[in-house]
CSV table of C-alpha atoms in Angstrom, one decimal:
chain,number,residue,atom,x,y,z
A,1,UNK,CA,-15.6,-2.8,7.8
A,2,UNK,CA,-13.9,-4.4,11.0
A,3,UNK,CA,-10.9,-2.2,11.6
A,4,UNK,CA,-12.1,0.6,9.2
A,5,UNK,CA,-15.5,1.6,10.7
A,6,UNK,CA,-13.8,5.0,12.2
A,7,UNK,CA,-13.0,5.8,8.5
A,8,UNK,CA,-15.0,8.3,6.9
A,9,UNK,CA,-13.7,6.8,3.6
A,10,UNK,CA,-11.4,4.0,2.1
A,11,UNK,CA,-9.9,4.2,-0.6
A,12,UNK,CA,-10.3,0.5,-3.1
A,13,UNK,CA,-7.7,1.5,-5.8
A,14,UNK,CA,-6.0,4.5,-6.4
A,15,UNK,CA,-4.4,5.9,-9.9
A,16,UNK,CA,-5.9,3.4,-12.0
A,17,UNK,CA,-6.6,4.3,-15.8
A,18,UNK,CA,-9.5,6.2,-17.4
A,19,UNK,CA,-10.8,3.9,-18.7
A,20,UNK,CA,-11.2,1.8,-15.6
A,21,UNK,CA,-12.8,4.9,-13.5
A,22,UNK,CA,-15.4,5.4,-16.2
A,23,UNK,CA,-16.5,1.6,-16.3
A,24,UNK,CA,-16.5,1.6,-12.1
A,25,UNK,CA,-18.5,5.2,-12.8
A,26,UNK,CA,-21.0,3.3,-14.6
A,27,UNK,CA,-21.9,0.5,-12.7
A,28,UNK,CA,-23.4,3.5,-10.3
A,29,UNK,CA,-22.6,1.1,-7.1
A,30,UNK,CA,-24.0,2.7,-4.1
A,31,UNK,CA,-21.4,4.1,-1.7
A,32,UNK,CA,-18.5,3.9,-4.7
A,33,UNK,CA,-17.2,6.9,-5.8
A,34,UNK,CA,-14.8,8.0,-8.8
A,35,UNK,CA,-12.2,10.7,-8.0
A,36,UNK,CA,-9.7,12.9,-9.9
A,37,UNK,CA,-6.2,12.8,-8.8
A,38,UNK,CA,-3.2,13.6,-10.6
A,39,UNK,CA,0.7,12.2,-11.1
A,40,UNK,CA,4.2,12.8,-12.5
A,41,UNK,CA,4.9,11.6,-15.9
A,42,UNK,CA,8.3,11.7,-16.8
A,43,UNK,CA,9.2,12.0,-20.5
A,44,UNK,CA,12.9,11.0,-20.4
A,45,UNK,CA,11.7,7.4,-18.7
A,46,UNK,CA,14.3,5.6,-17.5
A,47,UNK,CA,17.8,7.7,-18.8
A,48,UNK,CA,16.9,10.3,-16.9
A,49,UNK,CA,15.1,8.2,-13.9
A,50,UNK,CA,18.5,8.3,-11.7
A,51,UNK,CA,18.6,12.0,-11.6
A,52,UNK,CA,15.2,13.1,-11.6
A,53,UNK,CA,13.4,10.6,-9.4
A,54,UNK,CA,10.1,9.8,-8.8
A,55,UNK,CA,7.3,10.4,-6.4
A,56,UNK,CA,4.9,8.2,-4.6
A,57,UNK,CA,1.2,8.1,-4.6
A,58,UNK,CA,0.5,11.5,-2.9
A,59,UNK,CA,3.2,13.7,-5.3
A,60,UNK,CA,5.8,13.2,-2.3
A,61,UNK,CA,9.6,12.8,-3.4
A,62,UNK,CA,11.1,9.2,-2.8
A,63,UNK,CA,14.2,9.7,-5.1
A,64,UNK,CA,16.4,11.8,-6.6
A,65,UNK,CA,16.1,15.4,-7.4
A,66,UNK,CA,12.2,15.1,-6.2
A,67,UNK,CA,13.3,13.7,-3.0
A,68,UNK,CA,16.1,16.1,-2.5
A,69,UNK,CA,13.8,19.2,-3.5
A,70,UNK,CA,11.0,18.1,-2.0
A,71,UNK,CA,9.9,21.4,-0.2
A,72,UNK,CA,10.8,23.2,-2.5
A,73,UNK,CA,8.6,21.7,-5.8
A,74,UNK,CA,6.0,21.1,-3.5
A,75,UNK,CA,3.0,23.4,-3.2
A,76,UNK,CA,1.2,25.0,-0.3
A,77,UNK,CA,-3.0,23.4,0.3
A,78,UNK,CA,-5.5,26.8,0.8
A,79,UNK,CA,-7.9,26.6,2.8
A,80,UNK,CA,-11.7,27.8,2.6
A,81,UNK,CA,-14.6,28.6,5.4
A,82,UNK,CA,-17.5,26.8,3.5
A,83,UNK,CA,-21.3,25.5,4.2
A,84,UNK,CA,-22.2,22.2,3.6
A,85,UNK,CA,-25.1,20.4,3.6
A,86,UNK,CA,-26.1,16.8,6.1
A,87,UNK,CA,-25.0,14.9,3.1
A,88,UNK,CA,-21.5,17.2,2.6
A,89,UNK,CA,-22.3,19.0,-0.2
A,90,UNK,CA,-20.6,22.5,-0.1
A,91,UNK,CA,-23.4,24.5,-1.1
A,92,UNK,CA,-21.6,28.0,0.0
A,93,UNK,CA,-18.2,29.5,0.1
A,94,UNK,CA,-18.0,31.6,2.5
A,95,UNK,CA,-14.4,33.2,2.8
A,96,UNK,CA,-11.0,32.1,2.1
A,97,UNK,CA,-8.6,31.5,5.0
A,98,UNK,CA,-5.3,30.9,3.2
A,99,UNK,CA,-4.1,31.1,-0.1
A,100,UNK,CA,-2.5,27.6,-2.1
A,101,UNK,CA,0.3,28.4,-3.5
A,102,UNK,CA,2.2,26.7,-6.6
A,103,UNK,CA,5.6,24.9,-6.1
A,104,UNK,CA,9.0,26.5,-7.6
A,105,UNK,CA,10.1,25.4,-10.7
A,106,UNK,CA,14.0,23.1,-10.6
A,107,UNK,CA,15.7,23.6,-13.7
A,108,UNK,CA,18.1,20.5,-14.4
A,109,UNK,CA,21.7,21.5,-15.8
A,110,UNK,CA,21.5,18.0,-18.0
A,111,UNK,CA,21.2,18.3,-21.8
A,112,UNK,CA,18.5,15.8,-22.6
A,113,UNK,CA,20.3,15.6,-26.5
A,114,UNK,CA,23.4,14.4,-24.1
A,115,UNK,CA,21.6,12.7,-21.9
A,116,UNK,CA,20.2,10.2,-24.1
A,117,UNK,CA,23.1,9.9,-26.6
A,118,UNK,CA,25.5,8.8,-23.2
A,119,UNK,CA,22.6,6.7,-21.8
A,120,UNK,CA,22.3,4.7,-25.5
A,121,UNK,CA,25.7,4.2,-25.5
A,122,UNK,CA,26.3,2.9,-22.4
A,123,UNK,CA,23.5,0.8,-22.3
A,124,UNK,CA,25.4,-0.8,-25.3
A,125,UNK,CA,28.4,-1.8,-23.7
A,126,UNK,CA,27.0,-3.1,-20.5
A,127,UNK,CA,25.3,-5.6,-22.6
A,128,UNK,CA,28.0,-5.8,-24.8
A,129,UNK,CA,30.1,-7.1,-21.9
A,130,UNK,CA,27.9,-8.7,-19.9
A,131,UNK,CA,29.1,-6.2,-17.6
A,132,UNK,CA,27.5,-6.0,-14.2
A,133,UNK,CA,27.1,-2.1,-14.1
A,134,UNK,CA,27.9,1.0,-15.7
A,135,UNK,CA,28.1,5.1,-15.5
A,136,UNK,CA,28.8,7.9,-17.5
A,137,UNK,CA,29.4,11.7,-16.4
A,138,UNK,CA,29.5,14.7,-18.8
A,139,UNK,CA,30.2,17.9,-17.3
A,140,UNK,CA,30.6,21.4,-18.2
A,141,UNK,CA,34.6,22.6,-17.2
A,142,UNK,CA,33.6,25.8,-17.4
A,143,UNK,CA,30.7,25.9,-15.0
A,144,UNK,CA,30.7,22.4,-13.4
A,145,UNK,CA,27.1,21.9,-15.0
A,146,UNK,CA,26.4,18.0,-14.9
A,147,UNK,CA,25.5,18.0,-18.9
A,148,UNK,CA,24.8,14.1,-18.4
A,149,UNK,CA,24.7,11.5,-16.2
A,150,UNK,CA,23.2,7.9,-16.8
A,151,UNK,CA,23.9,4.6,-15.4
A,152,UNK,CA,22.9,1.0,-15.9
A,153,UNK,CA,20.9,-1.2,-15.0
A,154,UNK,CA,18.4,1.5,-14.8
A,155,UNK,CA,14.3,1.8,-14.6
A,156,UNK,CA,11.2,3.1,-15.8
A,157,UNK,CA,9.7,5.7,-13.3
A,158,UNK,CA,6.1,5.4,-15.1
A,159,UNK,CA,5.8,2.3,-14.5
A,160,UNK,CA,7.4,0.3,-11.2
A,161,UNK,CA,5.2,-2.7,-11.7
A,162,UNK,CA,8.7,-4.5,-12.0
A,163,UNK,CA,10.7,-2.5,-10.1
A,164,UNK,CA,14.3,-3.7,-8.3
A,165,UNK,CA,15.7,-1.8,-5.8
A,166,UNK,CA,19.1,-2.8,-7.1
A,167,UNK,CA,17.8,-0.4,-9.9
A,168,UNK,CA,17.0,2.4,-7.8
A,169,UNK,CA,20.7,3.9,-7.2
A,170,UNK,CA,22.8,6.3,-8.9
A,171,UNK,CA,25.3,4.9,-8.9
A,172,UNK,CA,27.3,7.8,-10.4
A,173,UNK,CA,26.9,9.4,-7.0
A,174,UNK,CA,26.1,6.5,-4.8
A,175,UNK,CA,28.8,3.4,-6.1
A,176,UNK,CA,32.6,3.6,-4.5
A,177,UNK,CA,35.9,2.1,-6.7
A,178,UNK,CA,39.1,2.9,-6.6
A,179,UNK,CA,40.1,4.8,-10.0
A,180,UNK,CA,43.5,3.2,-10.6
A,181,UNK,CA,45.4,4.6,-13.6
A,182,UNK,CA,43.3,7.4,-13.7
A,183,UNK,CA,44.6,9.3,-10.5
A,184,UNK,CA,48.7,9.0,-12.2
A,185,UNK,CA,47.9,12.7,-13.9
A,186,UNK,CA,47.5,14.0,-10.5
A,187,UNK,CA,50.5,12.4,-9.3
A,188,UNK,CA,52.9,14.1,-11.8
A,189,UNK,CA,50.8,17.4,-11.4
A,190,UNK,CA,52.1,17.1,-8.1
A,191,UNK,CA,55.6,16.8,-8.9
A,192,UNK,CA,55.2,19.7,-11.7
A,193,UNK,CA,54.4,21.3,-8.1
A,194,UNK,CA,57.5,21.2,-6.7
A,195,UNK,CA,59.0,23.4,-9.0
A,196,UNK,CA,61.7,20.5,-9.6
A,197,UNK,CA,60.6,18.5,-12.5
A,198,UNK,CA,59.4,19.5,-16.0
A,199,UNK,CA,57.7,17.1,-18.4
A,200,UNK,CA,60.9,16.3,-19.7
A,201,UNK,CA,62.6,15.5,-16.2
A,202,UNK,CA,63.9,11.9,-16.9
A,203,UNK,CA,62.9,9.1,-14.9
A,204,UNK,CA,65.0,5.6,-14.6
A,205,UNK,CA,62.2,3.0,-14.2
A,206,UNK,CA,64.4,0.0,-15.5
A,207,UNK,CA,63.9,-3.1,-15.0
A,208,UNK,CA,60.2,-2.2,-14.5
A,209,UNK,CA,59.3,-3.3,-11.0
A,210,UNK,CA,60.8,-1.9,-7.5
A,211,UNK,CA,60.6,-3.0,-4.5
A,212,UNK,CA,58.9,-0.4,-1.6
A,213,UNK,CA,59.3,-2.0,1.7
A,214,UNK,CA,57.6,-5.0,1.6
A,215,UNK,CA,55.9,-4.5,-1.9
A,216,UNK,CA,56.9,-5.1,-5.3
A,217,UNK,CA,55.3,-2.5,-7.6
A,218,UNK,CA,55.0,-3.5,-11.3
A,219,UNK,CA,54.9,-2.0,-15.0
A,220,UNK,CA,53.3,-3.9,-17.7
A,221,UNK,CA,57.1,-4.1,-19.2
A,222,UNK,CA,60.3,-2.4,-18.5
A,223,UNK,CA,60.0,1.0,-20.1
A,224,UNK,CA,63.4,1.9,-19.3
A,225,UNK,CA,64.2,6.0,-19.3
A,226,UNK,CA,60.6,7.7,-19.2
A,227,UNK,CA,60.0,11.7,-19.2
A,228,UNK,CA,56.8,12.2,-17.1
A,229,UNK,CA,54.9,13.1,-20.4
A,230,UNK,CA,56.4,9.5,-21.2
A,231,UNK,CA,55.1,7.9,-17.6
A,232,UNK,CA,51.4,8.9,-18.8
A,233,UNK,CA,51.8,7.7,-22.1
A,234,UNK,CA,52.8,4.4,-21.0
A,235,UNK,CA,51.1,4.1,-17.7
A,236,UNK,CA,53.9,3.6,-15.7
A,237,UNK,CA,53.2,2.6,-12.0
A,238,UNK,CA,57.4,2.3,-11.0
A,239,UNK,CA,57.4,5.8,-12.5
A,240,UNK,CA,55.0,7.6,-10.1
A,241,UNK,CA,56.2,5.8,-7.3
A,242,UNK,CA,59.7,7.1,-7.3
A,243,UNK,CA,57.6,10.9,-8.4
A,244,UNK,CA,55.9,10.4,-5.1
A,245,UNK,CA,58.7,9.3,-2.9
A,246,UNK,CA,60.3,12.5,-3.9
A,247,UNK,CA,57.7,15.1,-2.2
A,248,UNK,CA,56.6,15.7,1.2
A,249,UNK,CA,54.5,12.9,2.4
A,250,UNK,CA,51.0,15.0,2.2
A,251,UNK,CA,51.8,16.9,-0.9
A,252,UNK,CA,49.8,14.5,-3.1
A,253,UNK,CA,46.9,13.7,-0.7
A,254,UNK,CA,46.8,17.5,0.1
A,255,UNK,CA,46.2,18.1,-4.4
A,256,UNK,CA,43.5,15.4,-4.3
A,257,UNK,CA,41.5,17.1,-1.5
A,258,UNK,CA,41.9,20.1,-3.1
A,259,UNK,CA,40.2,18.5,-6.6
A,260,UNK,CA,37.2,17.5,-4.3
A,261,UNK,CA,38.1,13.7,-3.2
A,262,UNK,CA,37.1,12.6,-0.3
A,263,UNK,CA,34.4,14.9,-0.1
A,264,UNK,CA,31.0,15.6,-0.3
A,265,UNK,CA,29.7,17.6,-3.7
A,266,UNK,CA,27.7,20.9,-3.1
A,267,UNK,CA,24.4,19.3,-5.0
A,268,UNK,CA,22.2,18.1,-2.2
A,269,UNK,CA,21.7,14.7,-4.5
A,270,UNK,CA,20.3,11.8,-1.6
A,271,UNK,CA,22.5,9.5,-0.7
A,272,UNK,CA,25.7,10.7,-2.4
A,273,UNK,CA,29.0,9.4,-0.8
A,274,UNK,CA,31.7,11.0,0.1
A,275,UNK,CA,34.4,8.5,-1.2
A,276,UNK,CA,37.7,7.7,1.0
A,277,UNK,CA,41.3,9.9,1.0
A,278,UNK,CA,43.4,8.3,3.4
A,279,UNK,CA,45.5,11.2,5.3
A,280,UNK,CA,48.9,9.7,5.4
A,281,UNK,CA,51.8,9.9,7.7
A,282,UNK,CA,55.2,10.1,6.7
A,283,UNK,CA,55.8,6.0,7.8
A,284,UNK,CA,52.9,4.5,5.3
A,285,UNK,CA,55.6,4.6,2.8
A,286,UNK,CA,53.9,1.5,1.1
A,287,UNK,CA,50.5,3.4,1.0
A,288,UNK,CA,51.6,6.7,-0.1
A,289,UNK,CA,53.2,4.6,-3.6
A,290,UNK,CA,49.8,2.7,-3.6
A,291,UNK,CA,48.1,5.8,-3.8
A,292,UNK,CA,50.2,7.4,-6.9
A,293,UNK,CA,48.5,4.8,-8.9
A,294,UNK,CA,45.4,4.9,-7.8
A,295,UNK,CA,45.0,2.2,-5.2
A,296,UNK,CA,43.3,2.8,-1.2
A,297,UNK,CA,41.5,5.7,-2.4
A,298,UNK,CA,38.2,5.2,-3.6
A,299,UNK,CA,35.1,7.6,-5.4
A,300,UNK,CA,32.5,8.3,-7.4
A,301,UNK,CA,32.1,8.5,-11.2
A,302,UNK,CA,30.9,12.1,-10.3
A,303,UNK,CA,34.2,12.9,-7.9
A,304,UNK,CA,36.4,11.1,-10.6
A,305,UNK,CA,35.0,14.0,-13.8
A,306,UNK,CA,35.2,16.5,-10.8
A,307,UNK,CA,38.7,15.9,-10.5
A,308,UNK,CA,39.6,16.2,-14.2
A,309,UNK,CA,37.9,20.0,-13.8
A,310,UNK,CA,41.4,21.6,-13.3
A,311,UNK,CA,43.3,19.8,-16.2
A,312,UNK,CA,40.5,21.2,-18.7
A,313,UNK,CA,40.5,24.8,-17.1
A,314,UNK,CA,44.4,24.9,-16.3
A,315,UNK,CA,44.1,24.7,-12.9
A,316,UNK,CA,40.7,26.3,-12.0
A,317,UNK,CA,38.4,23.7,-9.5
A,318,UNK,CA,34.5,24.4,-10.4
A,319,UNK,CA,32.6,22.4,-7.9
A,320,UNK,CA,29.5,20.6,-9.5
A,321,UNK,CA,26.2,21.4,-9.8
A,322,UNK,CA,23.1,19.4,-11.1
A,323,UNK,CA,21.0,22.7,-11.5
A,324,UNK,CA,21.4,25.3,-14.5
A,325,UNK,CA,23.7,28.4,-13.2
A,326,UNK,CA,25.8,31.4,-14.4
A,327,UNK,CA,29.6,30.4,-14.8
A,328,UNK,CA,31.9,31.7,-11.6
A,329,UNK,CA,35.4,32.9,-11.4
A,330,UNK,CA,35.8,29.0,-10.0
A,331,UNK,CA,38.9,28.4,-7.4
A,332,UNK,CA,42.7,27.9,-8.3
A,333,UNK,CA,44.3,25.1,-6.9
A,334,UNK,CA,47.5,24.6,-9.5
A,335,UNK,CA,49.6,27.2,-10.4
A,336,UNK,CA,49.0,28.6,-13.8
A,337,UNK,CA,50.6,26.5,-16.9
A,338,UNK,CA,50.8,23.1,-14.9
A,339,UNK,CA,47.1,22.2,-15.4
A,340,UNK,CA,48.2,23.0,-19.3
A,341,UNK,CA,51.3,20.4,-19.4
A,342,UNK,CA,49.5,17.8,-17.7
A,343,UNK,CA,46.4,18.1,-20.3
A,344,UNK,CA,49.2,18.1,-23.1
A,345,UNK,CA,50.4,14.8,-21.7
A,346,UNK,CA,47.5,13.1,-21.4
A,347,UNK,CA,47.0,13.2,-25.3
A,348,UNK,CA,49.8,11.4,-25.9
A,349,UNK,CA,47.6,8.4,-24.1
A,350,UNK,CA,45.2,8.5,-27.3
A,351,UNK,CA,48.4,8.3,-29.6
A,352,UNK,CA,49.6,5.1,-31.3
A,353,UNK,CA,52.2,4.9,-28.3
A,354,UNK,CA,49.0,5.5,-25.1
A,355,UNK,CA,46.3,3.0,-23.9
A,356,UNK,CA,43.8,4.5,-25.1
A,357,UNK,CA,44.1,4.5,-28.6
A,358,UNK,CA,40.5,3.8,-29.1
A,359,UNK,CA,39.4,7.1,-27.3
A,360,UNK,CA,40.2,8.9,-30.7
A,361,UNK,CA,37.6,11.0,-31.6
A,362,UNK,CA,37.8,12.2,-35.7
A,363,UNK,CA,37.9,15.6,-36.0
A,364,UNK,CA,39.0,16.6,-32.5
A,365,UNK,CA,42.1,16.7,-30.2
A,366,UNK,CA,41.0,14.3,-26.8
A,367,UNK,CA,43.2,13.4,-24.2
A,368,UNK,CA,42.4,11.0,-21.0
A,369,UNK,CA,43.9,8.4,-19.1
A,370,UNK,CA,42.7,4.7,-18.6
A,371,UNK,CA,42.6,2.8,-15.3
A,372,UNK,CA,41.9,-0.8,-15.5
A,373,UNK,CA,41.3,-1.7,-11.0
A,374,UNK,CA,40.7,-5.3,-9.5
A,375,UNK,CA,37.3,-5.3,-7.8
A,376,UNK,CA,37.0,-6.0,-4.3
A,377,UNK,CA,35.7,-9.0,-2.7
A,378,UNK,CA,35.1,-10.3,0.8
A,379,UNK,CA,38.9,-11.4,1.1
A,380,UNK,CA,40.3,-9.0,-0.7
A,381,UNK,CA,41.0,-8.0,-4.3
A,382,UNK,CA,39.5,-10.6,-6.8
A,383,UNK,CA,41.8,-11.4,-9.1
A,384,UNK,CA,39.4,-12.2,-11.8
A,385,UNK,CA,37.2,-9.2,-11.7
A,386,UNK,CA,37.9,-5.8,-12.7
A,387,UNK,CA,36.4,-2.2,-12.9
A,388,UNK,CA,37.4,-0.3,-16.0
A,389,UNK,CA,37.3,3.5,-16.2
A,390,UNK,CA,38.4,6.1,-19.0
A,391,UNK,CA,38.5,9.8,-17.6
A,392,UNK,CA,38.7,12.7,-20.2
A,393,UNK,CA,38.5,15.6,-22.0
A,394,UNK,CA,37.9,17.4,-25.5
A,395,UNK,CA,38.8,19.4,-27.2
A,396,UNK,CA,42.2,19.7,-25.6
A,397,UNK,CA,42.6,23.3,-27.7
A,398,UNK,CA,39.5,24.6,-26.0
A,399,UNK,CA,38.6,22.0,-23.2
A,400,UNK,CA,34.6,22.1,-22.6
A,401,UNK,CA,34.3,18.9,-21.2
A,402,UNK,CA,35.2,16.3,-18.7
A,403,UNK,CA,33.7,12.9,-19.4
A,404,UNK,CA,34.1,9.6,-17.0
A,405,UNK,CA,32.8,6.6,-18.2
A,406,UNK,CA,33.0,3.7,-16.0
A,407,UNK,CA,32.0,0.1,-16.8
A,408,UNK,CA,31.7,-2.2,-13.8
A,409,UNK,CA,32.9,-6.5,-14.2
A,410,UNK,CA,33.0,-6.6,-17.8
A,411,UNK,CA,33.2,-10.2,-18.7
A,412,UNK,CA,35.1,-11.9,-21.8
A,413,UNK,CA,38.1,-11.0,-23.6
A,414,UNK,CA,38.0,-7.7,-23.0
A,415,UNK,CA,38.4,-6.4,-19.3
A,416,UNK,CA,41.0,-3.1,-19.6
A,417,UNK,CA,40.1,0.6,-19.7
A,418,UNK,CA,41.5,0.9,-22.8
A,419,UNK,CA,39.3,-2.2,-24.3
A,420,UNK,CA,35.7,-1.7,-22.8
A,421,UNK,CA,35.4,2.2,-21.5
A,422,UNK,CA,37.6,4.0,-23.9
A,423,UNK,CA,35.7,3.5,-26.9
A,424,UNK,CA,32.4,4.5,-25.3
A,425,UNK,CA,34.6,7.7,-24.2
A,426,UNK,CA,35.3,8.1,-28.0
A,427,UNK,CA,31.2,7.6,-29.1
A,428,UNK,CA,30.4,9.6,-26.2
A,429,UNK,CA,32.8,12.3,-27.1
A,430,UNK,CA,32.3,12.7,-30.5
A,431,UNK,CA,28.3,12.7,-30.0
A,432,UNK,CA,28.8,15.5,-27.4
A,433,UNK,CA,30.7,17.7,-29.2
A,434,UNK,CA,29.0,18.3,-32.2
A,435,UNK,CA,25.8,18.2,-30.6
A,436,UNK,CA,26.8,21.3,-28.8
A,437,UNK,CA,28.3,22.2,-32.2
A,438,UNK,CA,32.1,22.8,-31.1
A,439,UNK,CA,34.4,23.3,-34.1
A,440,UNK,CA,36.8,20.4,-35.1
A,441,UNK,CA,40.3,21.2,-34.1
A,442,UNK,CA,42.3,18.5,-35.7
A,443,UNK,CA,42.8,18.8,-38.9
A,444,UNK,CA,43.5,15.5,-40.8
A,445,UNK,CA,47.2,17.1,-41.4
A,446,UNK,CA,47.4,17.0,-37.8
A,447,UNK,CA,47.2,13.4,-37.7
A,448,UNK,CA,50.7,12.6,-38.6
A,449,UNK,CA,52.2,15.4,-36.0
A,450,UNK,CA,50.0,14.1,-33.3
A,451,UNK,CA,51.1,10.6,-33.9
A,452,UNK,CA,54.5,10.9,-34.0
A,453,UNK,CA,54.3,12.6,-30.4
């Protein structure tokens, strides 16, 4: 036995199959005994394997929510005075000493329907792409509920045999980018902020770059005069840079913190980061218009849906949660009306004149905003890869949810928000909503009046 001869017992293999204990069983080897143990089996598999985690070969938690709510799934061993005999056979109970108690029961907030509708469809367009990652959020705007959240590449939590530890993240909670685009409605909320522009306030962005110090900021094209409903539609970066060079140097910065960026969510989830929000000074000119468009910030999938909260509920902030709970008054941080017109511009992106014309979901009024990032490298941006994200919400005439999809180093042709994540946005959406059985509200009347916007 060498260095096990203190041992009482050792154990030769544990968790094998029944069919292998029986056959050891039978071969009736002295000194070889067959015991009952037990183990998670997780019916989702590997789309809900991020979330839920997994446990090791003694039932402790080594990911996810069993990590996270370890103590609190776990049950409490009795104990029981008992006679045995030389051998250690109990041949007597005599009294019991403490009582085993049960673990609590967790219950998830995710919709399995979702859950595997968003995981199928993402798993598609990673491949798709050739895309090196992926995520998709769904959550609830009027409790904060995660309804969803897969990622790829994922695993299978019944059987590790193969497992990577690339695999193992969440990468939902766990994977920083900077959201580009996507960041531009909070910007002109800002501006709706300072009680001096309306979404018809005109904004000169001829001949389509500017120059901020030492940088040259660029639109795709000159887009001449732009209202800021206009500035979504198109996407304009010279547009929100002259918005933000217009307010206090904080005012912006001050509305992200106060959608959750920067910040760690309330859910306990392992590992989550907290993302980056620089606190500027009035000097870091060149930051501050970096930052209108989405560039030197950086978050999660989960932060980025998080964010979109206020548009949906006209500027009420419900803070996440991955476990089931009763809807809340939630916290204002827009005044009343501006979360409205920012919603209302945003669905001019999935008009014939946005980027995101392939977010259109039949049936139902969305609205969202693209955001099409360089990836960084070890020297900087690379300017051949990209992370492409679509944040947004349906219906707009009753908002219910907030959906990010994100889609890391797509490769090919196709490399912009509006290209690769957009039309998973548009499965994802339409799946959702009439899963949870929402009633249509675009008529196909409508479509002319919303086109023409």
């Amino acid at each position: 036995m060498g260095s096990h001869s203190e041992r009482r017992f050792l154990y030769l293999r544990r968790q094998v199959t029944p069919e292998v204990a029986e056959s050891v069983r039978l071969l009736g080897i002295p000194g070889i005994n067959v015991d009952r143990e037990y183990r998670r089996f997780y019916p989702a598999g590997e789309v809900a394997a991020h979330l839920v985690g997994f446990t090791n070969v003694d039932g402790d938690g080594q990911e996810g929510m069993e990590l996270a709510f370890e103590q609190w799934l776990s049950g409490e061993h009795g104990s029981k005075l008992v006679m045995r005999d030389r051998v250690g056979r109990t041949i007597r109970h005599i009294r019991s000493i403490k009582d085993a108690h049960q673990g609590d029961e967790l219950q998830l907030s995710i919709d399995l329907r979702l859950q595997y509708m968003a995981y199928r469809e993402l798993k598609a367009v990673v491949e798709a792409h050739q895309a090196d990652a992926g995520s998709v959020v769904i959550l609830d705007t009027h409790t904060g509920e995660v309804l969803a959240m897969v990622n790829q590449p994922s695993y299978n939590p019944n059987d590790r045999s193969r497992l990577e530890p690339a695999a193992l993240r969440n990468r939902a909670m766990t994977d920083l980018f900077e959201p580009g685009s996507t960041v531009k409605p909070m910007t002109v909320a800002s501006a709706l902020m300072t009680g001096r522009y309306t979404p018809e306030t005109v904004v000169h962005t001829s001949p389509g770059t500017m120059r901020v110090r030492s940088a040259t900021i660029r639109d795709f094209r000159d887009y001449g005069d732009l209202d800021l409903t206009g500035i979504i539609t198109k996407s304009s970066n010279v547009g929100v840079v002259k918005l933000v060079m217009d307010m206090e140097h904080d005012r912006l910065t001050r509305l992200m913190h106060n959608f959750g960026i920067g910040q760690m969510s309330m859910t306990g989830f392992p590992g989550e980061r907290t993302g980056y929000l620089p606190q500027l000074t009035e000097r870091q000119v060149v930051e501050r218009a970096t930052l209108s468009y989405g560039y030197g910030l950086s978050v999660t999938p989960l932060q980025l849906a998080q964010a979109y909260i206020p548009f949906a509920s006209d500027g009420i902030f419900h803070p996440v949660s991955l476990l089931k709970k009763d809807p809340d008054a939630g916290t204002r941080v827009m005044p009343q009306g501006v979360g409205n017109q920012v919603l209302q511009m945003m669905e001019t992106v999935i008009g014939p004149q946005g980027t995101a014309r392939r977010a259109a979901v039949e049936g139902y009024r969305v609205a969202g905003k693209t955001g099409t990032v360089h990836r960084i490298g070890g020297s900087g941006y690379n300017r051949e890869e990209y992370t492409t994200v679509f944040a947004g919400i349906a219906p707009v005439s009753d908002p219910r949810l907030a959906i990010v999809v994100m889609v890391d180093n797509p490769k090919g042709r196709e490399i912009y928000g509006g290209e690769v994540a957009a039309p998973v946005f548009a499965r994802v959406a339409a799946g959702a909503l009439r899963l949870l059985n929402l009633d249509p509200d675009r008529w196909p009347e409508q479509k002319s009046q919303v086109a023409g916007r």
